[in-house]
CSV table of C-alpha atoms in Angstrom, one decimal:
chain,number,residue,atom,x,y,z
A,12,ASP,CA,-20.8,2.6,0.5
A,13,GLY,CA,-17.9,5.0,1.5
A,14,GLY,CA,-14.7,4.0,-0.4
A,15,ILE,CA,-12.0,4.9,-3.2
A,16,THR,CA,-13.2,4.0,-6.8
A,17,GLN,CA,-10.6,3.3,-9.6
A,18,SER,CA,-10.8,2.7,-13.0
A,19,PRO,CA,-10.5,1.5,-15.5
A,20,LYS,CA,-9.6,-1.8,-13.5
A,21,TYR,CA,-7.3,-2.7,-17.2
A,22,LEU,CA,-5.5,-0.6,-19.5
A,23,PHE,CA,-3.6,-1.2,-22.1
A,24,ARG,CA,-0.9,1.6,-23.3
A,25,LYS,CA,0.9,2.0,-27.1
A,26,GLU,CA,4.1,3.4,-26.9
A,27,GLY,CA,4.3,7.2,-27.5
A,28,GLN,CA,0.7,7.4,-25.5
A,29,ASN,CA,-0.5,9.2,-22.4
A,30,VAL,CA,-3.0,7.4,-20.3
A,31,THR,CA,-5.2,8.7,-17.3
A,32,LEU,CA,-5.9,6.8,-14.4
A,33,SER,CA,-8.9,7.7,-12.1
A,34,CYS,CA,-9.4,8.1,-9.0
A,35,GLU,CA,-12.0,8.8,-7.6
A,36,GLN,CA,-12.9,9.2,-3.3
A,37,ASN,CA,-16.1,9.8,-1.4
A,38,LEU,CA,-14.6,9.5,2.0
A,39,ASN,CA,-14.0,13.3,2.6
A,40,HIS,CA,-10.2,13.0,3.2
A,41,ASP,CA,-7.8,15.3,2.5
A,42,ALA,CA,-4.9,13.7,1.1
A,43,MET,CA,-4.6,11.4,-1.6
A,44,TYR,CA,-1.5,9.7,-2.6
A,45,TRP,CA,-0.7,7.1,-6.4
A,46,TYR,CA,1.5,4.0,-5.6
A,47,ARG,CA,2.8,2.0,-8.0
A,48,GLN,CA,3.7,-1.1,-7.0
A,49,ASP,CA,5.9,-3.7,-9.5
A,50,PRO,CA,5.6,-7.8,-9.1
A,51,GLY,CA,7.3,-8.9,-5.7
A,52,GLN,CA,7.8,-5.3,-4.7
A,53,GLY,CA,6.5,-2.8,-2.1
A,54,LEU,CA,4.9,0.1,-2.7
A,55,ARG,CA,6.4,3.3,-4.3
A,56,LEU,CA,5.2,6.8,-4.0
A,57,ILE,CA,4.7,8.5,-7.1
A,58,TYR,CA,2.6,11.1,-6.2
A,59,TYR,CA,0.6,13.0,-2.6
A,60,SER,CA,-1.5,16.1,-2.4
A,61,GLN,CA,-2.6,16.6,0.9
A,62,ILE,CA,-5.4,19.3,-0.2
A,63,VAL,CA,-6.7,20.7,-3.1
A,64,ASN,CA,-5.0,22.6,-5.6
A,65,ASP,CA,-1.9,21.5,-3.9
A,66,PHE,CA,0.6,18.5,-4.9
A,67,GLN,CA,4.0,17.2,-4.2
A,68,LYS,CA,6.5,15.0,-5.8
A,69,GLY,CA,6.7,11.0,-4.5
A,70,ASP,CA,10.2,8.9,-4.5
A,71,ILE,CA,8.9,8.5,-8.7
A,72,ALA,CA,7.6,11.1,-9.9
A,73,GLU,CA,9.4,11.4,-13.7
A,74,GLY,CA,7.0,10.3,-16.3
A,75,TYR,CA,3.7,11.1,-13.8
A,76,SER,CA,1.4,13.9,-13.5
A,77,VAL,CA,-1.4,14.7,-11.2
A,78,SER,CA,-4.1,17.1,-10.9
A,79,ARG,CA,-6.4,18.0,-7.9
A,80,GLU,CA,-9.0,20.6,-8.9
A,81,LYS,CA,-11.6,19.0,-7.1
A,82,LYS,CA,-11.4,17.2,-3.4
A,83,GLU,CA,-12.6,13.9,-4.3
A,84,SER,CA,-10.9,13.5,-7.3
A,85,PHE,CA,-7.1,12.7,-7.9
A,86,PRO,CA,-6.1,11.9,-11.6
A,87,LEU,CA,-3.0,10.6,-12.4
A,88,THR,CA,-1.6,10.7,-15.9
A,89,VAL,CA,1.3,7.9,-17.2
A,90,THR,CA,3.1,10.5,-19.9
A,91,SER,CA,4.8,8.8,-22.9
A,92,ALA,CA,8.1,10.2,-21.3
A,93,GLN,CA,7.5,6.9,-18.1
A,94,LYS,CA,9.8,4.3,-20.2
A,95,ASN,CA,8.7,1.4,-17.9
A,96,PRO,CA,5.0,2.0,-17.0
A,97,THR,CA,4.1,-1.2,-16.9
A,98,ALA,CA,2.5,-1.6,-13.2
A,99,PHE,CA,0.1,-1.8,-11.0
A,100,TYR,CA,-1.6,1.7,-9.7
A,101,LEU,CA,-2.6,2.0,-6.3
A,102,CYS,CA,-4.6,5.5,-5.0
A,103,ALA,CA,-4.7,5.7,-1.1
A,104,SER,CA,-6.5,8.5,1.0
A,105,THR,CA,-5.8,9.2,4.8
A,106,GLN,CA,-7.6,10.4,7.6
A,107,ALA,CA,-5.6,10.4,10.9
A,108,ASN,CA,-3.3,7.5,11.2
A,109,THR,CA,-5.7,5.1,8.5
A,110,ILE,CA,-4.5,4.2,5.2
A,111,TYR,CA,-7.2,3.2,2.8
A,112,PHE,CA,-6.9,2.1,-0.7
A,113,GLY,CA,-8.6,1.4,-4.0
A,114,GLU,CA,-8.8,-2.0,-6.2
A,115,GLY,CA,-6.0,-0.6,-8.2
A,116,SER,CA,-5.3,-0.8,-11.8
A,117,TRP,CA,-3.4,-2.2,-14.0
A,118,LEU,CA,-1.5,-0.7,-16.7
A,119,THR,CA,0.1,-2.8,-19.7
A,120,VAL,CA,2.4,-1.4,-22.7
A,121,VAL,CA,1.5,-3.0,-25.9
B,145,LYS,CA,16.0,6.6,4.9
B,146,GLN,CA,13.6,4.1,6.5
B,147,GLU,CA,14.0,0.4,4.9
B,148,VAL,CA,11.7,-2.5,6.0
B,149,THR,CA,12.2,-5.9,5.3
B,150,GLN,CA,9.8,-8.5,5.9
B,151,ILE,CA,10.8,-12.4,6.0
B,152,PRO,CA,9.9,-15.0,4.7
B,153,ALA,CA,9.0,-14.0,0.9
B,154,ALA,CA,6.6,-16.7,0.5
B,155,LEU,CA,5.3,-19.4,3.2
B,156,SER,CA,3.3,-22.2,2.9
B,157,VAL,CA,1.5,-24.4,5.8
B,158,PRO,CA,-1.0,-26.4,6.2
B,159,GLU,CA,-4.2,-25.2,7.3
B,160,GLY,CA,-5.2,-25.4,11.2
B,161,GLU,CA,-1.0,-24.5,12.0
B,162,ASN,CA,-0.6,-21.3,13.8
B,163,LEU,CA,2.3,-19.3,12.2
B,164,VAL,CA,4.0,-15.6,12.8
B,165,LEU,CA,4.8,-13.3,9.8
B,166,ASN,CA,7.9,-11.2,10.4
B,167,CYS,CA,9.0,-6.9,9.7
B,168,SER,CA,11.5,-5.1,10.4
B,169,PHE,CA,12.8,-1.9,10.2
B,170,THR,CA,15.8,0.0,10.4
B,171,ASP,CA,14.7,3.4,11.6
B,172,SER,CA,13.3,2.7,15.3
B,173,ALA,CA,11.6,6.9,15.2
B,174,ILE,CA,8.7,5.6,14.3
B,175,TYR,CA,5.0,6.6,14.6
B,176,ASN,CA,2.9,3.9,13.9
B,177,LEU,CA,3.4,0.5,12.2
B,178,GLN,CA,0.3,-1.2,10.5
B,179,TRP,CA,-0.3,-4.5,8.7
B,180,PHE,CA,-1.7,-5.0,5.3
B,181,ARG,CA,-3.7,-8.2,3.3
B,182,GLN,CA,-3.6,-8.2,-0.3
B,183,ASP,CA,-5.8,-10.6,-2.1
B,184,PRO,CA,-4.4,-11.4,-5.5
B,185,GLY,CA,-4.3,-8.0,-7.7
B,186,LYS,CA,-6.6,-6.2,-5.7
B,187,GLY,CA,-6.2,-2.9,-3.5
B,188,LEU,CA,-4.5,-3.5,0.3
B,189,THR,CA,-7.0,-4.0,3.4
B,190,SER,CA,-5.7,-2.7,6.9
B,191,LEU,CA,-5.7,-5.4,9.6
B,192,LEU,CA,-3.7,-3.6,12.5
B,193,LEU,CA,-2.7,-0.6,13.0
B,194,ILE,CA,-0.1,-0.5,16.6
B,195,GLN,CA,0.8,2.9,17.3
B,196,SER,CA,4.5,3.7,18.6
B,197,SER,CA,3.5,4.0,22.4
B,198,GLN,CA,1.8,0.3,22.0
B,199,ARG,CA,3.0,-3.4,22.2
B,200,GLU,CA,0.4,-5.3,20.4
B,201,GLN,CA,-2.7,-5.2,18.8
B,202,THR,CA,-5.4,-7.9,18.3
B,203,SER,CA,-8.5,-8.3,15.8
B,204,GLY,CA,-9.9,-11.7,16.0
B,205,ARG,CA,-7.7,-14.7,15.5
B,206,LEU,CA,-4.5,-11.9,14.2
B,207,ASN,CA,-2.2,-10.4,16.7
B,208,ALA,CA,0.5,-7.7,15.9
B,209,SER,CA,3.0,-7.0,18.6
B,210,LEU,CA,5.6,-3.9,18.1
B,211,ASP,CA,9.4,-3.9,19.0
B,212,LYS,CA,10.2,-0.6,18.4
B,213,SER,CA,13.9,-0.9,20.5
B,214,SER,CA,14.6,-3.4,17.9
B,215,GLY,CA,13.1,-2.6,14.9
B,216,ARG,CA,10.5,-5.3,14.8
B,217,SER,CA,7.1,-6.5,14.3
B,218,THR,CA,5.8,-9.7,14.0
B,219,LEU,CA,2.5,-10.9,12.7
B,220,TYR,CA,0.5,-13.9,14.5
B,221,ILE,CA,-1.6,-15.7,13.0
B,222,ALA,CA,-4.0,-18.7,15.1
B,223,ALA,CA,-5.3,-21.8,13.6
B,224,SER,CA,-4.7,-20.5,10.0
B,225,GLN,CA,-7.3,-21.1,7.3
B,226,PRO,CA,-7.4,-21.5,3.3
B,227,GLY,CA,-9.4,-17.9,3.1
B,228,ASP,CA,-5.8,-16.6,4.9
B,229,SER,CA,-3.8,-17.0,1.8
B,230,ALA,CA,-2.7,-13.8,0.6
B,231,THR,CA,0.0,-11.6,0.6
B,232,TYR,CA,0.7,-9.8,3.7
B,233,LEU,CA,2.5,-6.5,3.8
B,234,CYS,CA,3.4,-4.2,6.4
B,235,ALA,CA,4.1,-0.4,6.4
B,236,VAL,CA,5.9,2.0,8.8
B,237,TYR,CA,4.8,5.8,9.0
B,238,SER,CA,7.9,8.1,10.1
B,239,GLY,CA,6.4,11.1,10.2
B,240,GLY,CA,7.2,13.9,7.6
B,241,GLY,CA,4.1,13.9,5.6
B,242,ALA,CA,2.9,11.6,3.0
B,243,ASP,CA,6.4,10.7,2.4
B,244,GLY,CA,7.2,8.7,5.7
B,245,LEU,CA,5.0,5.5,4.9
B,246,THR,CA,7.0,2.8,4.0
B,247,PHE,CA,6.3,-0.3,2.7
B,248,GLY,CA,8.0,-3.8,2.7
B,249,LYS,CA,7.9,-6.4,0.0
B,250,GLY,CA,5.2,-8.7,2.1
B,251,THR,CA,5.1,-12.5,2.7
B,252,HIS,CA,3.2,-14.6,0.1
B,253,LEU,CA,1.1,-17.1,2.4
B,254,ILE,CA,-0.4,-19.8,1.1
B,255,ILE,CA,-2.8,-21.7,3.6
B,256,GLN,CA,-2.6,-25.5,2.0
B,257,PRO,CA,-6.7,-27.3,2.6
């Protein structure tokens, strides 16, 4: 089945660590996105990529980094510079007017 | 900057009732509006997409309307069932690329058996 796969589902980060969240899609979509969702809040855009080897900052890019070396992959690194990283992270891709989401990854700082 | 507001933030109704969820947006210059369902700890599933030129879209027991000039959309759920319990989010696309998509905070819906 076509879709977006995020891993891991749950991740714990120690203070000062960088962690990477994986996002893979087999939908052959050009555009991919990373959103952050905090409890009771809407989604906020972290980074997006319209095409391979190109990506743009969203509203809350500070403390995050991404790469887009392959069309199907858009990993997100949460760096130690992100002071409040505990949240639910959603990866998405779009084709025409339709956006598809992965199942999300929970990141907790311990 | 576009702002999207969803009212109420939470709603609890008995099974079988018809209900309406509201979404309002501040800038009426939108390309489309989309309603999503989110189950606890899960990603978002698209329910209905309304283009700016359309007034409504229907899928099964769901009907979404759009009044672009007044900046409002409603999601009507007929004959609610416990399986409808979830958070419902609306999002508007205002153009300008990927950052033109703005989400509301959602309505947390509980259908009591």
